[in-house]
């Protein structure tokens, strides 16, 4: 088992109170597994990814544990987490296009970053990895501004995985790309896993169609909580949670590319996470809701490796 | 790269021509008649003598020519380094008067501008990471920048000059010493230099410190900083990048502030009766000596243009983005 997340709660401190962006999420990530993480904007995908690597100043670890290869991660101890960052757990951020220092040549930035982590650069290996994502070694001599968006994205992918992390979090790496670039990036990510450069991966997206191309299993989140998690095949063909069903139902055919539509095709909007209502958070939009849904549905394993949080799923 | 500098040079040349032209026009179309003033000062009673004097001066300064000829002659003389003859210290050439004053102005401006820039950036960068320091730097910085040059000069003169008596508050050197390269003179000049320098330094310091502090905070919250932090890079590296990127707008700021800094220096010179260009400008206005006024303005224009050009070069050296822009995208 690479990664075990147990009842993780992470809140944002704001002037109006705490935003409960991650409100009790638990799941496992096996060795070699690519987990697709889907859900509409604001459901807490980025928050989950950030929680696993670095809480920013506004985030508070409000409860739960994360275990990586047997060690419990010291999430709220910024200093102690450093030992895990980059080496064990790494991130391709949602903002990859602007993740590189604009005034440093990329090669030099990589050298300085690695030196600061006490690692020296193996130039041959670096070139091989660039080739793996389709980049020429001469990008190392360029400034970020001289690269296209897709190239920057891939450069960041290479940098983030240089130390062969156990877990890579790829946050919306395909959102800003056109279709052909999306395929290339997804292919490159799978290549990294297949070659063992990255043990396991969390692939964050709001594009379910794309996720099913790359992920072994898919986890759907709703308003800071887990809605459903299952192997890709199962989740896309026999979803149990009404929310997942609506997501899948809005796809013309599973795996079809459907721009932006999939997760916005459902009427209504998720509840505020500042003071979320009790009970099932999907209640307002759920066609199956009844009086029992005023109570919060527990996450239940309805079949092996298939968990759902819905009273009507069992 | 070469095209970039060629274009810049062209812009500077055009600015120069425009500045010279405006400079030539202003005194000529200004109210008042300097020749009449000089004749009056000579107190000649006979009208014929006064008339002879008037035509002598008109001829000497070239006022009897048509305007366009005066303009061309002005350029011709200028290119030979001839700024005309001063009326205020007649008959010393304007060029000599200005060259005597120039070292005082430069000696005041260059150290105060550069030091306030360096020290201000340094304090700003420090305060961006130490809360305690930040709480003092911000209010003090705002106070200093908001202070008109004149005020701070007067306050310093009052506190350290008139009151404490540590420094002289007027002049560039004591009257009983002849200017030269003797130790006594240099020490004396330094002693006179402290207060005007300090007032220029302090006003500019606050602005640079606040600017740097804000820029660094902005850079530390930018995406590349977050990314480095997520990969566990030490604060040292992140701060180094942030500092480097925050300095760039400060370099631009220096170019933009030059005019204000020069104006501040001129005012400060006047407060301290410091024998630089500022005091000369005041004297030339009081005496309607427009050759001197023109010359002083031209010196300042040339100085600002040169300084701007130097800053341009520095900027190109420190910011790779301008360099790639020049090469037309990819290099
Ligand atoms: N700095 C913050 N302060 C307060 N609330 C925040 C902050 N960042 C995020 N949130 C809230 O936390 C919730 C989860 O945000 P998160 O960025 O994790 O969403 P996401 O699923 O990644 O969305 P997207 O698909 O748009 O990237 C949202 O409701 C958002 O409003
Ligand atoms: S628990 Fe009730 S409201 Fe929530 S998804 Fe299931 S049926 Fe709908
Ligand atoms: Mg996100």
XYZ file of C-alpha atoms and ligand atoms in Angstrom:
685
model
C 0.000 0.000 0.000
C 1.605 3.284 -1.054
C -0.720 5.835 0.414
C -3.508 5.619 2.962
C -5.648 8.637 3.679
C -7.921 8.385 6.661
C -10.726 10.817 7.475
C -8.624 13.780 6.334
C -9.963 17.203 7.263
C -8.333 20.386 6.045
C -9.881 23.821 6.476
C -9.093 27.258 5.104
C -8.992 30.019 7.654
C -10.880 33.034 6.388
C -12.200 36.202 7.949
C -15.713 34.793 7.857
C -14.761 31.505 9.487
C -13.291 28.186 8.429
C -14.018 26.855 4.969
C -14.257 23.081 5.334
C -12.790 22.328 1.927
C -11.797 18.778 2.908
C -14.246 17.325 5.371
C -13.381 13.754 6.144
C -11.963 12.039 3.054
C -10.471 8.562 3.159
C -9.056 6.311 0.437
C -6.159 4.029 -0.418
C -3.708 4.305 -3.273
C -1.986 1.050 -4.166
C 1.527 0.601 -5.572
C 1.436 1.311 -9.287
C -2.096 2.635 -9.195
C -3.246 5.724 -11.070
C -6.197 7.198 -9.247
C -8.378 9.622 -11.143
C -9.827 12.319 -8.899
C -12.893 13.986 -10.342
C -15.576 16.377 -9.213
C -16.844 19.791 -10.155
C -14.960 22.997 -9.515
C -14.573 23.800 -5.832
C -15.170 20.273 -4.529
C -11.715 20.156 -2.923
C -9.504 18.367 -5.436
C -6.662 20.856 -5.316
C -7.038 21.125 -1.554
C -6.570 17.366 -1.256
C -3.501 17.456 -3.452
C -1.985 20.367 -1.539
C -2.751 18.748 1.799
C -0.647 15.774 0.859
C 2.426 17.865 0.081
C 2.283 21.337 1.583
C -0.353 23.254 3.506
C -0.191 26.925 2.670
C -0.453 29.582 5.358
C -4.238 29.703 5.278
C -4.767 25.949 5.530
C -5.246 24.096 8.784
C -4.974 20.360 9.288
C -8.169 19.786 11.258
C -7.996 16.024 11.605
C -7.278 12.663 10.036
C -4.055 10.971 9.016
C -2.066 10.251 5.892
C 0.297 7.283 5.791
C 2.885 6.938 3.032
C 4.834 3.674 2.682
C 4.248 2.993 6.361
C 5.149 6.446 7.732
C 2.524 8.813 8.998
C 3.077 12.163 7.286
C 3.579 15.142 9.651
C 1.156 17.254 7.609
C 1.112 20.326 9.801
C 4.864 20.316 10.506
C 6.198 22.243 7.540
C 9.809 21.460 8.353
C 9.378 17.745 8.939
C 7.365 17.425 5.738
C 10.388 18.586 3.766
C 11.949 15.138 4.020
C 9.016 13.724 2.047
C 8.501 16.497 -0.468
C 9.968 15.897 -3.905
C 11.689 12.671 -2.751
C 8.575 10.715 -1.788
C 5.642 12.797 -2.809
C 5.609 15.323 -5.584
C 3.301 17.660 -7.411
C 2.585 18.900 -10.891
C 0.552 21.931 -9.864
C -2.583 23.293 -11.456
C -0.596 26.452 -12.214
C 2.214 24.663 -14.090
C 2.309 27.346 -16.759
C 3.631 29.840 -14.218
C 5.469 27.437 -11.923
C 8.938 28.212 -13.280
C 10.985 31.200 -12.219
C 10.762 33.522 -15.255
C 14.271 34.877 -14.854
C 16.206 31.619 -14.717
C 17.114 29.336 -17.559
C 15.297 26.075 -16.917
C 18.462 24.011 -16.704
C 19.992 26.331 -14.183
C 16.830 26.386 -12.094
C 16.855 22.590 -12.016
C 20.492 22.524 -10.950
C 19.875 25.053 -8.190
C 16.754 23.287 -6.982
C 18.446 19.895 -6.863
C 21.550 21.313 -5.199
C 19.356 22.878 -2.534
C 17.927 19.434 -1.852
C 21.394 17.911 -1.717
C 21.074 15.998 -4.982
C 23.333 16.366 -7.976
C 22.102 16.420 -11.552
C 22.675 13.452 -13.819
C 22.637 15.246 -17.160
C 22.229 12.079 -19.208
C 19.258 11.002 -17.148
C 17.730 14.481 -17.350
C 17.971 14.418 -21.147
C 16.419 10.952 -21.269
C 13.480 12.097 -19.218
C 12.966 15.193 -21.328
C 12.920 12.952 -24.384
C 10.337 10.803 -22.645
C 7.872 13.703 -22.617
C 8.938 14.861 -26.047
C 11.170 17.763 -25.086
C 14.484 18.645 -26.672
C 17.490 18.975 -24.328
C 17.894 22.567 -25.484
C 14.886 23.623 -23.398
C 17.372 23.576 -20.518
C 19.094 26.562 -22.097
C 15.856 28.491 -22.466
C 13.841 30.761 -20.247
C 10.270 29.705 -19.430
C 8.910 32.544 -21.549
C 10.465 30.903 -24.590
C 8.409 27.726 -24.171
C 4.824 27.101 -25.189
C 2.291 26.338 -22.473
C 2.339 22.629 -23.242
C 6.134 22.575 -23.176
C 6.211 24.297 -19.790
C 3.713 21.767 -18.487
C 5.882 18.889 -19.635
C 9.027 20.513 -18.292
C 7.339 20.776 -14.899
C 6.334 17.119 -15.151
C 9.945 16.154 -15.695
C 11.197 18.334 -12.851
C 8.591 17.093 -10.391
C 9.417 13.460 -11.057
C 13.206 13.752 -11.140
C 13.618 12.052 -7.766
C 11.311 9.129 -8.600
C 8.591 9.899 -6.042
C 6.271 7.254 -4.618
C 3.267 9.450 -5.262
C 2.802 12.100 -7.912
C -0.153 14.453 -7.747
C -0.968 15.776 -11.212
C -3.450 18.608 -10.741
C -5.458 19.532 -13.840
C -2.418 19.036 -16.025
C -4.564 18.781 -19.120
C -7.108 21.531 -18.548
C -5.278 24.289 -20.369
C -4.231 22.152 -23.322
C -5.792 21.385 -26.668
C -6.880 17.848 -27.439
C -3.692 16.620 -29.087
C -1.558 18.031 -26.299
C -3.869 16.463 -23.716
C -3.308 13.041 -25.240
C 0.443 13.604 -25.275
C 0.493 14.630 -21.620
C -1.707 11.741 -20.531
C 0.495 9.370 -22.493
C 3.615 10.826 -20.927
C 2.189 10.483 -17.424
C 1.307 6.858 -18.009
C 4.809 6.334 -19.411
C 6.308 7.660 -16.189
C 4.306 5.156 -14.168
C 4.985 2.239 -16.554
C 8.735 2.882 -16.405
C 8.554 2.955 -12.625
C 9.806 6.550 -12.390
C 6.676 7.308 -10.398
C 5.176 4.546 -8.283
C 1.604 5.772 -8.013
C -0.289 8.783 -9.184
C -3.297 10.906 -8.361
C -4.614 12.399 -11.563
C -6.864 15.337 -10.785
C -9.291 16.571 -13.396
C -12.848 17.631 -13.924
C -12.942 15.795 -17.216
C -14.273 12.303 -16.475
C -13.847 11.215 -20.057
C -10.142 11.896 -20.023
C -9.730 10.312 -16.596
C -11.082 7.010 -17.793
C -8.259 6.880 -20.359
C -5.521 6.966 -17.807
C -6.871 5.955 -14.402
C -7.004 2.489 -12.882
C -9.619 3.672 -10.466
C -11.634 6.832 -10.096
C -12.659 8.752 -7.039
C -15.485 11.263 -7.288
C -15.657 14.013 -4.706
C -18.548 16.235 -3.860
C -18.366 19.331 -1.646
C -15.310 18.284 0.342
C -16.345 14.661 0.749
C -15.924 11.397 -1.054
C -18.978 10.448 -3.099
C -17.838 7.278 -4.780
C -14.651 5.392 -5.526
C -14.315 2.335 -7.719
C -12.148 0.759 -10.409
C -12.502 2.767 -13.628
C -14.481 0.085 -15.423
C -16.933 -0.295 -12.561
C -17.384 3.387 -11.927
C -18.037 4.236 -15.546
C -20.373 1.316 -16.242
C -22.189 0.672 -12.954
C -22.008 3.829 -10.859
C -24.013 3.675 -7.625
C -24.006 7.262 -6.385
C -26.660 9.504 -7.952
C -24.075 12.217 -8.500
C -21.769 9.854 -10.372
C -24.705 8.564 -12.343
C -25.595 12.057 -13.400
C -21.997 12.747 -14.367
C -21.756 9.587 -16.389
C -25.239 10.014 -17.797
C -24.290 13.378 -19.137
C -21.500 11.767 -21.134
C -22.775 10.629 -24.531
C -20.556 7.565 -24.374
C -17.997 6.606 -21.814
C -14.608 7.978 -22.643
C -15.894 10.301 -25.280
C -14.282 13.689 -25.298
C -16.758 16.232 -24.241
C -15.526 19.692 -23.663
C -16.339 21.254 -20.299
C -19.849 19.877 -20.387
C -19.628 16.751 -18.236
C -19.512 18.287 -14.791
C -21.539 21.376 -15.393
C -24.548 19.670 -16.897
C -26.202 19.188 -13.527
C -28.612 21.795 -12.319
C -27.996 23.653 -9.087
C -24.750 24.200 -7.248
C -22.970 22.596 -4.312
C -23.535 24.008 -0.797
C -21.223 26.541 0.759
C -18.353 24.927 2.598
C -18.243 27.751 5.118
C -21.157 26.306 7.090
C -22.137 23.159 5.240
C -25.626 21.859 6.029
C -26.008 18.606 7.958
C -26.921 15.450 6.115
C -26.010 14.465 2.590
C -24.466 17.426 0.823
C -25.899 16.406 -2.514
C -29.443 16.486 -1.146
C -30.523 19.724 -2.828
C -29.687 18.429 -6.266
C -30.435 14.749 -5.802
C -33.470 13.299 -7.575
C -33.590 10.404 -5.096
C -33.378 12.411 -1.894
C -35.767 11.546 0.900
C -36.066 12.138 4.652
C -33.244 9.751 5.528
C -30.835 11.938 3.571
C -31.092 14.557 6.306
C -28.644 12.296 8.083
C -25.161 12.004 6.685
C -24.634 8.829 4.654
C -21.517 6.849 5.699
C -18.990 5.600 3.154
C -19.833 1.954 2.591
C -17.899 -0.654 0.651
C -20.685 -2.024 -1.533
C -18.380 -4.381 -3.412
C -14.657 -5.087 -3.201
C -12.780 -1.788 -3.862
C -16.055 -0.024 -4.533
C -17.082 2.539 -1.896
C -20.109 4.808 -2.008
C -21.508 7.409 0.341
C -25.251 7.270 -0.313
C -28.192 5.762 1.507
C -29.670 4.544 -1.748
C -26.536 2.810 -3.027
C -26.496 -0.366 -1.009
C 20.181 43.366 -29.439
C 21.924 45.854 -31.703
C 18.617 46.959 -33.182
C 17.226 47.424 -29.683
C 20.029 49.768 -28.708
C 19.952 51.552 -32.047
C 16.268 52.261 -31.492
C 16.921 53.404 -27.942
C 19.709 55.703 -29.093
C 17.447 57.235 -31.714
C 14.827 57.916 -29.059
C 17.441 59.526 -26.845
C 18.695 61.666 -29.742
C 15.186 62.901 -30.506
C 14.568 63.642 -26.841
C 17.791 65.588 -26.766
C 16.906 67.691 -29.806
C 13.468 68.435 -28.401
C 14.939 69.342 -25.017
C 17.519 71.647 -26.575
C 14.872 73.378 -28.672
C 12.519 73.951 -25.769
C 15.489 75.075 -23.776
C 16.442 77.595 -26.416
C 12.889 78.911 -26.642
C 12.007 79.360 -22.993
C 14.321 82.224 -22.052
C 13.826 83.984 -25.373
C 10.080 84.110 -24.961
C 10.241 84.739 -21.257
C 9.201 88.160 -19.979
C 12.039 90.498 -19.025
C 14.995 91.895 -20.926
C 18.353 90.731 -19.627
C 20.357 93.264 -21.640
C 18.296 96.128 -20.286
C 18.868 94.719 -16.820
C 22.630 94.677 -17.394
C 22.680 98.159 -18.759
C 20.647 99.334 -15.803
C 23.045 97.633 -13.425
C 25.967 99.497 -15.008
C 24.261 102.792 -14.030
C 25.316 104.726 -17.123
C 23.573 108.057 -17.151
C 24.164 109.244 -20.732
C 21.600 107.828 -23.154
C 24.209 107.487 -25.946
C 26.498 105.463 -23.733
C 23.587 103.304 -22.676
C 22.609 102.819 -26.312
C 26.161 101.885 -27.272
C 26.303 99.444 -24.448
C 22.963 97.948 -25.423
C 24.019 97.339 -29.023
C 27.366 95.994 -27.860
C 25.641 93.412 -25.667
C 22.991 92.625 -28.265
C 25.724 91.944 -30.741
C 27.775 89.966 -28.261
C 24.881 87.669 -27.409
C 23.594 87.582 -30.963
C 20.192 89.122 -30.262
C 20.392 91.304 -33.342
C 20.072 88.277 -35.645
C 16.796 86.791 -36.879
C 15.458 84.033 -34.627
C 16.170 81.120 -36.968
C 19.787 82.211 -37.217
C 20.011 82.469 -33.483
C 18.668 78.923 -33.301
C 21.213 77.544 -35.758
C 24.042 79.401 -34.070
C 22.875 78.046 -30.791
C 23.261 74.482 -32.083
C 26.574 75.248 -33.725
C 27.967 76.699 -30.551
C 26.493 73.939 -28.460
C 28.179 71.237 -30.509
C 31.487 73.013 -29.913
C 30.819 73.003 -26.215
C 30.183 76.753 -26.238
C 27.235 77.659 -24.042
C 27.686 81.398 -24.369
C 28.800 83.941 -21.815
C 27.286 84.307 -18.416
C 25.595 87.585 -17.598
C 25.533 86.938 -13.881
C 29.286 86.371 -13.641
C 30.127 88.350 -16.759
C 32.294 87.627 -18.707
C 32.999 84.054 -17.623
C 31.885 81.467 -20.230
C 28.784 79.606 -19.084
C 30.558 76.307 -19.665
C 33.208 77.198 -17.075
C 30.647 78.342 -14.515
C 28.731 75.098 -14.937
C 31.813 72.887 -14.848
C 32.776 74.486 -11.535
C 29.362 73.677 -10.083
C 28.970 70.234 -11.627
C 31.213 68.264 -9.229
C 29.133 69.491 -6.275
C 25.865 68.384 -7.808
C 27.236 65.049 -8.977
C 28.977 64.496 -5.661
C 25.658 65.013 -3.945
C 23.420 63.132 -6.345
C 25.332 60.025 -7.348
C 26.070 58.765 -3.835
C 22.641 59.681 -2.474
C 20.747 58.072 -5.363
C 22.828 54.903 -5.467
C 23.151 54.455 -1.717
C 19.472 55.098 -1.030
C 18.592 52.623 -3.768
C 20.859 49.896 -2.432
C 20.158 50.437 1.236
C 16.429 50.914 0.612
C 16.173 47.661 -1.321
C 18.126 45.883 1.335
C 15.967 47.171 4.196
C 12.817 46.436 2.204
C 13.916 42.866 1.541
C 14.753 42.345 5.204
C 11.492 43.798 6.412
C 9.534 41.514 4.095
C 10.590 38.626 6.272
C 10.811 40.062 9.779
C 7.550 41.141 11.255
C 9.147 43.393 13.881
C 11.241 45.196 11.313
C 8.267 45.464 8.998
C 6.240 47.252 11.639
C 8.843 49.999 11.831
C 9.943 50.123 8.208
C 6.472 50.697 6.821
C 5.452 53.765 8.838
C 8.923 55.309 8.796
C 9.197 54.625 5.074
C 5.864 56.243 4.315
C 6.766 59.207 6.485
C 10.077 59.701 4.675
C 8.688 59.439 1.125
C 5.796 61.720 1.920
C 8.196 64.369 3.185
C 8.969 67.155 0.679
C 12.715 67.551 0.052
C 12.566 71.065 1.343
C 11.175 70.025 4.728
C 13.594 67.306 5.500
C 16.456 69.578 4.491
C 15.191 72.307 6.794
C 14.606 69.849 9.653
C 18.092 68.379 9.322
C 19.666 71.812 9.077
C 17.821 72.873 12.191
C 18.517 69.724 14.215
C 22.112 68.880 13.336
C 23.277 72.274 12.156
C 21.686 75.142 13.977
C 20.846 73.242 17.144
C 23.530 70.617 17.693
C 26.113 72.499 15.695
C 27.667 69.308 14.338
C 27.556 70.289 10.708
C 27.655 73.542 8.756
C 24.304 74.351 7.197
C 25.367 76.489 4.313
C 27.836 76.391 1.449
C 29.989 73.679 -0.067
C 33.156 74.605 1.841
C 34.349 77.177 4.354
C 35.097 80.583 2.929
C 38.573 80.711 4.460
C 39.804 77.695 2.515
C 40.752 77.800 -1.152
C 39.259 74.929 -3.151
C 41.912 72.416 -4.232
C 43.081 68.914 -3.580
C 44.443 69.557 -0.098
C 43.401 67.292 2.773
C 42.064 70.241 4.680
C 39.776 71.240 1.829
C 38.522 67.707 1.166
C 37.678 67.219 4.850
C 35.985 70.580 4.986
C 33.984 69.847 1.823
C 32.923 66.483 3.244
C 31.792 68.186 6.408
C 29.573 70.514 4.367
C 28.380 67.623 2.222
C 26.897 65.528 5.049
C 23.591 67.307 5.649
C 22.522 67.853 2.028
C 23.530 64.288 1.256
C 21.592 62.973 4.227
C 18.398 64.775 3.331
C 18.458 63.471 -0.247
C 19.362 60.002 0.960
C 16.604 59.821 3.565
C 13.722 60.945 1.365
C 14.573 58.467 -1.381
C 15.339 55.668 1.068
C 11.762 55.321 2.313
C 10.324 54.924 -1.172
C 12.786 52.246 -2.214
C 12.315 50.289 1.017
C 8.527 50.254 0.714
C 8.644 49.373 -2.970
C 11.029 46.510 -2.358
C 9.051 45.176 0.568
C 5.842 45.069 -1.444
C 7.517 43.542 -4.475
C 9.164 40.803 -2.438
C 5.930 39.894 -0.712
C 4.281 39.717 -4.100
C 7.054 37.507 -5.482
C 6.984 35.218 -2.447
C 3.307 34.551 -3.089
C 3.771 33.918 -6.781
C 3.364 30.524 -8.356
C 7.028 29.767 -8.842
C 7.633 30.332 -5.142
C 4.774 27.988 -4.197
C 6.096 25.369 -6.573
C 9.592 25.514 -5.104
C 8.154 25.317 -1.588
C 6.032 22.310 -2.577
C 9.188 20.587 -3.770
C 10.780 21.319 -0.418
C 13.273 23.919 -1.628
C 14.779 25.821 1.313
C 13.598 29.356 2.042
C 17.070 30.559 1.103
C 16.616 29.613 -2.536
C 13.051 30.896 -2.716
C 14.058 34.233 -1.220
C 16.994 34.536 -3.560
C 14.740 34.139 -6.581
C 12.135 36.470 -5.129
C 14.747 39.127 -4.397
C 16.220 38.909 -7.823
C 12.843 39.234 -9.516
C 11.719 41.995 -7.184
C 14.795 44.085 -7.985
C 13.827 44.350 -11.659
C 10.889 46.729 -11.189
C 13.056 48.693 -8.789
C 15.562 49.266 -11.601
C 12.752 50.583 -13.781
C 11.598 52.642 -10.838
C 15.026 54.226 -10.628
C 14.759 55.354 -14.247
C 11.295 56.758 -13.653
C 12.337 58.542 -10.472
C 15.389 60.264 -11.946
C 13.539 63.458 -12.739
C 12.115 63.667 -9.220
C 15.521 62.934 -7.733
C 17.168 65.691 -9.762
C 14.479 68.175 -8.774
C 14.946 67.138 -5.152
C 18.682 67.651 -5.393
C 18.265 71.129 -6.847
C 15.898 72.187 -4.090
C 18.156 70.721 -1.443
C 21.144 72.601 -2.846
C 19.227 75.818 -2.600
C 18.257 75.172 1.033
C 21.877 74.510 1.952
C 23.271 77.169 -0.408
C 25.336 74.335 -1.831
C 27.374 75.559 -4.808
C 25.959 73.162 -7.385
C 23.688 73.515 -10.409
C 20.603 74.072 -8.259
C 22.005 77.180 -6.660
C 23.232 78.356 -10.064
C 19.763 77.976 -11.507
C 18.339 80.063 -8.696
C 20.999 82.728 -9.220
C 20.494 82.764 -12.977
C 16.752 83.234 -12.560
C 17.255 86.040 -10.093
C 19.690 87.729 -12.484
C 17.832 86.889 -15.693
C 20.976 85.179 -16.900
C 19.385 82.971 -19.438
C 22.555 81.641 -20.996
C 23.445 80.244 -17.647
C 19.921 78.938 -17.134
C 19.988 77.267 -20.526
C 23.362 75.759 -19.885
C 22.314 74.408 -16.501
C 19.170 72.846 -17.949
C 21.120 71.328 -20.784
C 23.604 69.815 -18.362
C 20.718 68.312 -16.437
C 18.997 66.991 -19.556
C 22.212 65.406 -20.754
C 22.849 63.941 -17.319
C 19.370 62.441 -17.058
C 19.616 61.008 -20.564
C 22.962 59.408 -19.817
C 21.683 57.990 -16.545
C 18.592 56.610 -18.256
C 20.692 54.986 -20.904
C 22.882 53.348 -18.273
C 19.795 52.030 -16.471
C 18.501 50.662 -19.766
C 21.714 48.727 -20.210
C 21.616 47.428 -16.645
C 18.041 46.303 -17.122
C 18.858 44.386 -20.256
C 21.702 42.679 -18.451
C 19.644 41.655 -15.423
C 16.324 40.721 -17.021
C 16.509 37.862 -19.498
C 12.965 38.551 -20.629
C 13.916 41.826 -22.300
C 16.762 40.039 -24.013
C 14.559 37.331 -25.456
C 12.028 39.941 -26.511
C 14.756 41.673 -28.487
C 15.808 38.556 -30.287
C 12.188 38.176 -31.397
C 10.829 35.279 -29.336
C 13.001 32.204 -29.277
C 16.740 32.528 -29.315
N -7.364 30.198 0.096
C -8.633 29.839 0.281
N -9.382 30.463 1.204
C -10.681 30.097 1.420
N -11.299 29.157 0.733
C -10.611 28.497 -0.205
C -9.248 28.810 -0.490
N -8.827 28.005 -1.493
C -9.876 27.238 -1.811
N -10.949 27.510 -1.042
C -12.268 26.853 -1.088
O -12.056 25.484 -0.892
C -12.896 24.741 -1.754
C -12.081 23.728 -2.534
O -11.195 24.417 -3.399
P -10.214 23.627 -4.363
O -9.257 24.603 -4.936
O -9.644 22.479 -3.660
O -11.229 23.158 -5.501
P -10.932 22.267 -6.776
O -11.744 21.039 -6.643
O -9.490 22.101 -7.003
O -11.589 23.157 -7.903
P -11.074 23.409 -9.406
O -11.605 22.296 -10.226
O -11.770 24.702 -9.757
O -9.599 23.511 -9.396
C -13.634 25.712 -2.622
O -14.949 25.827 -2.135
C -12.905 27.016 -2.438
O -13.813 28.066 -2.431
S -27.771 10.133 0.350
Fe -29.739 10.776 -0.364
S -29.378 12.829 -1.106
Fe -27.422 11.908 -0.835
S -26.964 11.110 -2.799
Fe -27.865 9.458 -1.710
S -30.004 9.625 -2.187
Fe -29.115 11.517 -2.828
Mg -8.178 22.709 -8.427
